[in-house]
Structures are given as C-alpha cells and as structure tokens.
mmCIF file of C-alpha atoms in Angstrom:
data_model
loop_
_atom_site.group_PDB
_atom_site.id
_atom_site.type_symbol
_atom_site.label_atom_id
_atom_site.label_comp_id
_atom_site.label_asym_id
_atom_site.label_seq_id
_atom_site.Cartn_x
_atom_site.Cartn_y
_atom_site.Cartn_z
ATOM 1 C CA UNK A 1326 14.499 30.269 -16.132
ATOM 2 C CA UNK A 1327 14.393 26.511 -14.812
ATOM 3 C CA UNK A 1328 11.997 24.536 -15.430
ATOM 4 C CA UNK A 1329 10.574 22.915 -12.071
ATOM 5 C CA UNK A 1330 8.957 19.193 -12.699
ATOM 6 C CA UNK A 1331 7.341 19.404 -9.233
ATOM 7 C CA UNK A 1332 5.153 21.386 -6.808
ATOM 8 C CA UNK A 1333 4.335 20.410 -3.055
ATOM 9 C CA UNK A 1334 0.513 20.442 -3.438
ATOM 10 C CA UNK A 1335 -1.455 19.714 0.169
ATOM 11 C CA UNK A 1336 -2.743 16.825 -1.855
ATOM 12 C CA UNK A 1337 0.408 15.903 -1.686
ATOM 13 C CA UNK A 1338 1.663 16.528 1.460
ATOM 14 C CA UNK A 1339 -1.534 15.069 3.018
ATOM 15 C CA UNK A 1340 -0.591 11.387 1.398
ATOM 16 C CA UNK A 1341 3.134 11.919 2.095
ATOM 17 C CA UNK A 1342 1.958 11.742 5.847
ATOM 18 C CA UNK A 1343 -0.196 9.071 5.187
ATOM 19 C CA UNK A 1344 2.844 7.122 4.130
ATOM 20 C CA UNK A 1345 4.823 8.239 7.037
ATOM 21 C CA UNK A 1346 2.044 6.699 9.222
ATOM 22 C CA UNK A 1347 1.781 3.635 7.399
ATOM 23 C CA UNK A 1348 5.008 3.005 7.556
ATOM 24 C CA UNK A 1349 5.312 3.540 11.469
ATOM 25 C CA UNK A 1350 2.262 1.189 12.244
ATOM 26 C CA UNK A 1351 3.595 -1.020 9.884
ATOM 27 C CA UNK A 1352 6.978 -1.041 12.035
ATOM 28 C CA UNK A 1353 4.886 -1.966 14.911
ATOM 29 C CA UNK A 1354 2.783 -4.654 13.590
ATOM 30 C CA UNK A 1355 5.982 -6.153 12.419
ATOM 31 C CA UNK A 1356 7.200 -6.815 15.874
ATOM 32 C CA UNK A 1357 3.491 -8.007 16.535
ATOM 33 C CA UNK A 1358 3.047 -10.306 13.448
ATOM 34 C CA UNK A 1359 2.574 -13.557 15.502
ATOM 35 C CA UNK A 1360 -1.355 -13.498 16.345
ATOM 36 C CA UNK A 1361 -3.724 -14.608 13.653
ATOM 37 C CA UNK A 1362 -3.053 -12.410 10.613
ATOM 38 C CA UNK A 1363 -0.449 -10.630 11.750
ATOM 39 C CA UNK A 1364 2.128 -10.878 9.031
ATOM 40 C CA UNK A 1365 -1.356 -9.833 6.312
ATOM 41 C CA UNK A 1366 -1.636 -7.268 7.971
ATOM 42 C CA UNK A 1367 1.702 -5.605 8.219
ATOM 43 C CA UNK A 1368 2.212 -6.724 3.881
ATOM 44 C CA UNK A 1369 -1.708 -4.555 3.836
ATOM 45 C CA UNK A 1370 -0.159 -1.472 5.724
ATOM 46 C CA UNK A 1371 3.009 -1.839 3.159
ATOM 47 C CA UNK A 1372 1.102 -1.886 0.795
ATOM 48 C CA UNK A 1373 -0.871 1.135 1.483
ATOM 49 C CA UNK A 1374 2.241 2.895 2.252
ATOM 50 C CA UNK A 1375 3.382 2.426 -1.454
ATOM 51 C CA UNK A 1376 0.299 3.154 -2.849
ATOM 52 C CA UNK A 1377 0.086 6.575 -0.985
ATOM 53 C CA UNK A 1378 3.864 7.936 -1.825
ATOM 54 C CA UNK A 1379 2.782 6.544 -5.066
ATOM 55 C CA UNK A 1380 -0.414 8.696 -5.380
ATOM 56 C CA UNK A 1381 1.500 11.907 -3.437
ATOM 57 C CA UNK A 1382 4.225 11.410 -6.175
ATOM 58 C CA UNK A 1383 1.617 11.932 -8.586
ATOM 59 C CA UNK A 1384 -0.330 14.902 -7.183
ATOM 60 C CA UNK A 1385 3.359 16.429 -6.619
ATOM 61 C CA UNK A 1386 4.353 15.979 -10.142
ATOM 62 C CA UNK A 1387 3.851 18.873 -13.034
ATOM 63 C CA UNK A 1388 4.554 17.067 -16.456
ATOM 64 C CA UNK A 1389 2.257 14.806 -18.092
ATOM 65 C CA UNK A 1390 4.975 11.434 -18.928
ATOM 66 C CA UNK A 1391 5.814 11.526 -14.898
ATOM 67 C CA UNK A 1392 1.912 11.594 -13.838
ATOM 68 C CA UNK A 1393 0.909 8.703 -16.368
ATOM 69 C CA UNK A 1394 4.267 6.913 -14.731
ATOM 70 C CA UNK A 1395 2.822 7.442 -11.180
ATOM 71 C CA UNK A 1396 -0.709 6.990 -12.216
ATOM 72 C CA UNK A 1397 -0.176 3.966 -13.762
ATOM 73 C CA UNK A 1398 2.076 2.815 -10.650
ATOM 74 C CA UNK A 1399 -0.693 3.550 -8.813
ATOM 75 C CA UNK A 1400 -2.974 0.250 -9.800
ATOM 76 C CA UNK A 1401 -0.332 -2.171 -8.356
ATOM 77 C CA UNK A 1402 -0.914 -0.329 -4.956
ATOM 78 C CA UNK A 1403 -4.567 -0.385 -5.080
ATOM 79 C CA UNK A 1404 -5.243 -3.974 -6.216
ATOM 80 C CA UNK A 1405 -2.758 -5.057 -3.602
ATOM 81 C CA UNK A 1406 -4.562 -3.472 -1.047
ATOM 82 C CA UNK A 1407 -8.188 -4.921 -1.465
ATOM 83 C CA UNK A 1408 -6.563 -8.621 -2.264
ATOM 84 C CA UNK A 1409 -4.526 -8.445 1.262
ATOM 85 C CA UNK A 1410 -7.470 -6.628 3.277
ATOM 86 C CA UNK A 1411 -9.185 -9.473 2.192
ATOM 87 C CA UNK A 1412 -7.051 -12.151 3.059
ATOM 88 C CA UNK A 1413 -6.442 -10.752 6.308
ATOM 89 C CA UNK A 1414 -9.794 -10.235 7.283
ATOM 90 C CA UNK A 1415 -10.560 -13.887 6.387
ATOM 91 C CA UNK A 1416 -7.619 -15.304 8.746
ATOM 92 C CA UNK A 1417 -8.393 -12.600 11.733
ATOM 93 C CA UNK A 1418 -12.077 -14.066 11.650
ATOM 94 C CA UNK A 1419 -11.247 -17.691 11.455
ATOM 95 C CA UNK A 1420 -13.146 -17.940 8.161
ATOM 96 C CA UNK A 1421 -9.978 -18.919 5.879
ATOM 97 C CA UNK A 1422 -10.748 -22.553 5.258
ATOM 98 C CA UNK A 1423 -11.001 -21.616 1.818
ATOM 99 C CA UNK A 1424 -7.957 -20.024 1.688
ATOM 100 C CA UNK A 1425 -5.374 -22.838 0.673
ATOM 101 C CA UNK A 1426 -2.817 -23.961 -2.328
ATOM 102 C CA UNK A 1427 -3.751 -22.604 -5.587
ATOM 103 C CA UNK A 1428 -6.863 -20.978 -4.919
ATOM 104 C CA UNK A 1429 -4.482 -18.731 -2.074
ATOM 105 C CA UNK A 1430 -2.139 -17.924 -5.516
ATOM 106 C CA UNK A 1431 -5.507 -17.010 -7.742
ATOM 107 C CA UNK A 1432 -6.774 -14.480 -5.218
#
C-alpha cells in the first residue's frame, strides 16, 4: 500500500481557484498598469495569488514537515499583501507624499 502525501480537500480546491482568479485579473491589470497605481496593484494581486496556492498547498498536504513548509511559506504571502494594499491605496488616493526614498524601502 502507497502512501499518498496529499488529498484534494474543498479547502483546497476553493483557494486553488482563488489563485486561478488572481492570476487572470492580474493578467489584465498588467496590460492596464499605467493609471495611478497600476503596477501596485497588479504586484498586490501576485501576491495574493502566491499566498493562496501557498495556503491550498497546505490544506492539500497530509504530512506534518510539508504543512510547516507551506505554513511557514505562507507569512511571506500575507505580509506582502497588507504592505502592497497599502501602498497602493496611498498612490490610487493621491495621499503618497509620504511615500518616498528610504521610508518607501522601510514599509
């Protein structure tokens, strides 16, 4: 008997579309990256695609060492997410004065 080191959960399946549709609108906003924010927003949707095959990778996943891999792969996703929604959200509303040279690199 084999031993399997993954099962399609819905969990799973659910985020693996989620990454499909990511990745389409983030197709699209590529061709549309030239209004205010544009190119934030298609690196947000990127990121959100990786951070959702990373978290269906995980629910899909059976053995303990490949779930703290995914897990932990996870955090790169997330923090990338709230750090670009933020900068993007600042340069759609015309409120990123702030946003210049090394205080651009800290956030």
């Amino acid at each position: 008997m084999t031993d399997m080191n993954w099962v399609l959960t819905s969990a799973g399946g659910i985020l693996f579309s989620v990454t499909a549709m990511a990745l389409v609108v983030a197709w699209f906003m590529w061709n549309r990256r030239a209004f205010a924010g544009g190119s934030l927003l298609f690196l947000l949707l990127m990121g959100v695609a990786g951070y959702a095959l990373v978290a269906g990778l995980e629910a899909t996943f059976v053995a303990l060492r490949w779930k703290i891999l995914w897990s932990t792969l996870e955090y790169i996703g997330s923090g990338s997410v709230a750090t670009l929604f933020l900068m993007f959200a600042a340069r759609y509303s015309g409120y990123d004065r702030w946003m210049h040279g090394w205080l651009r690199v800290a956030v």
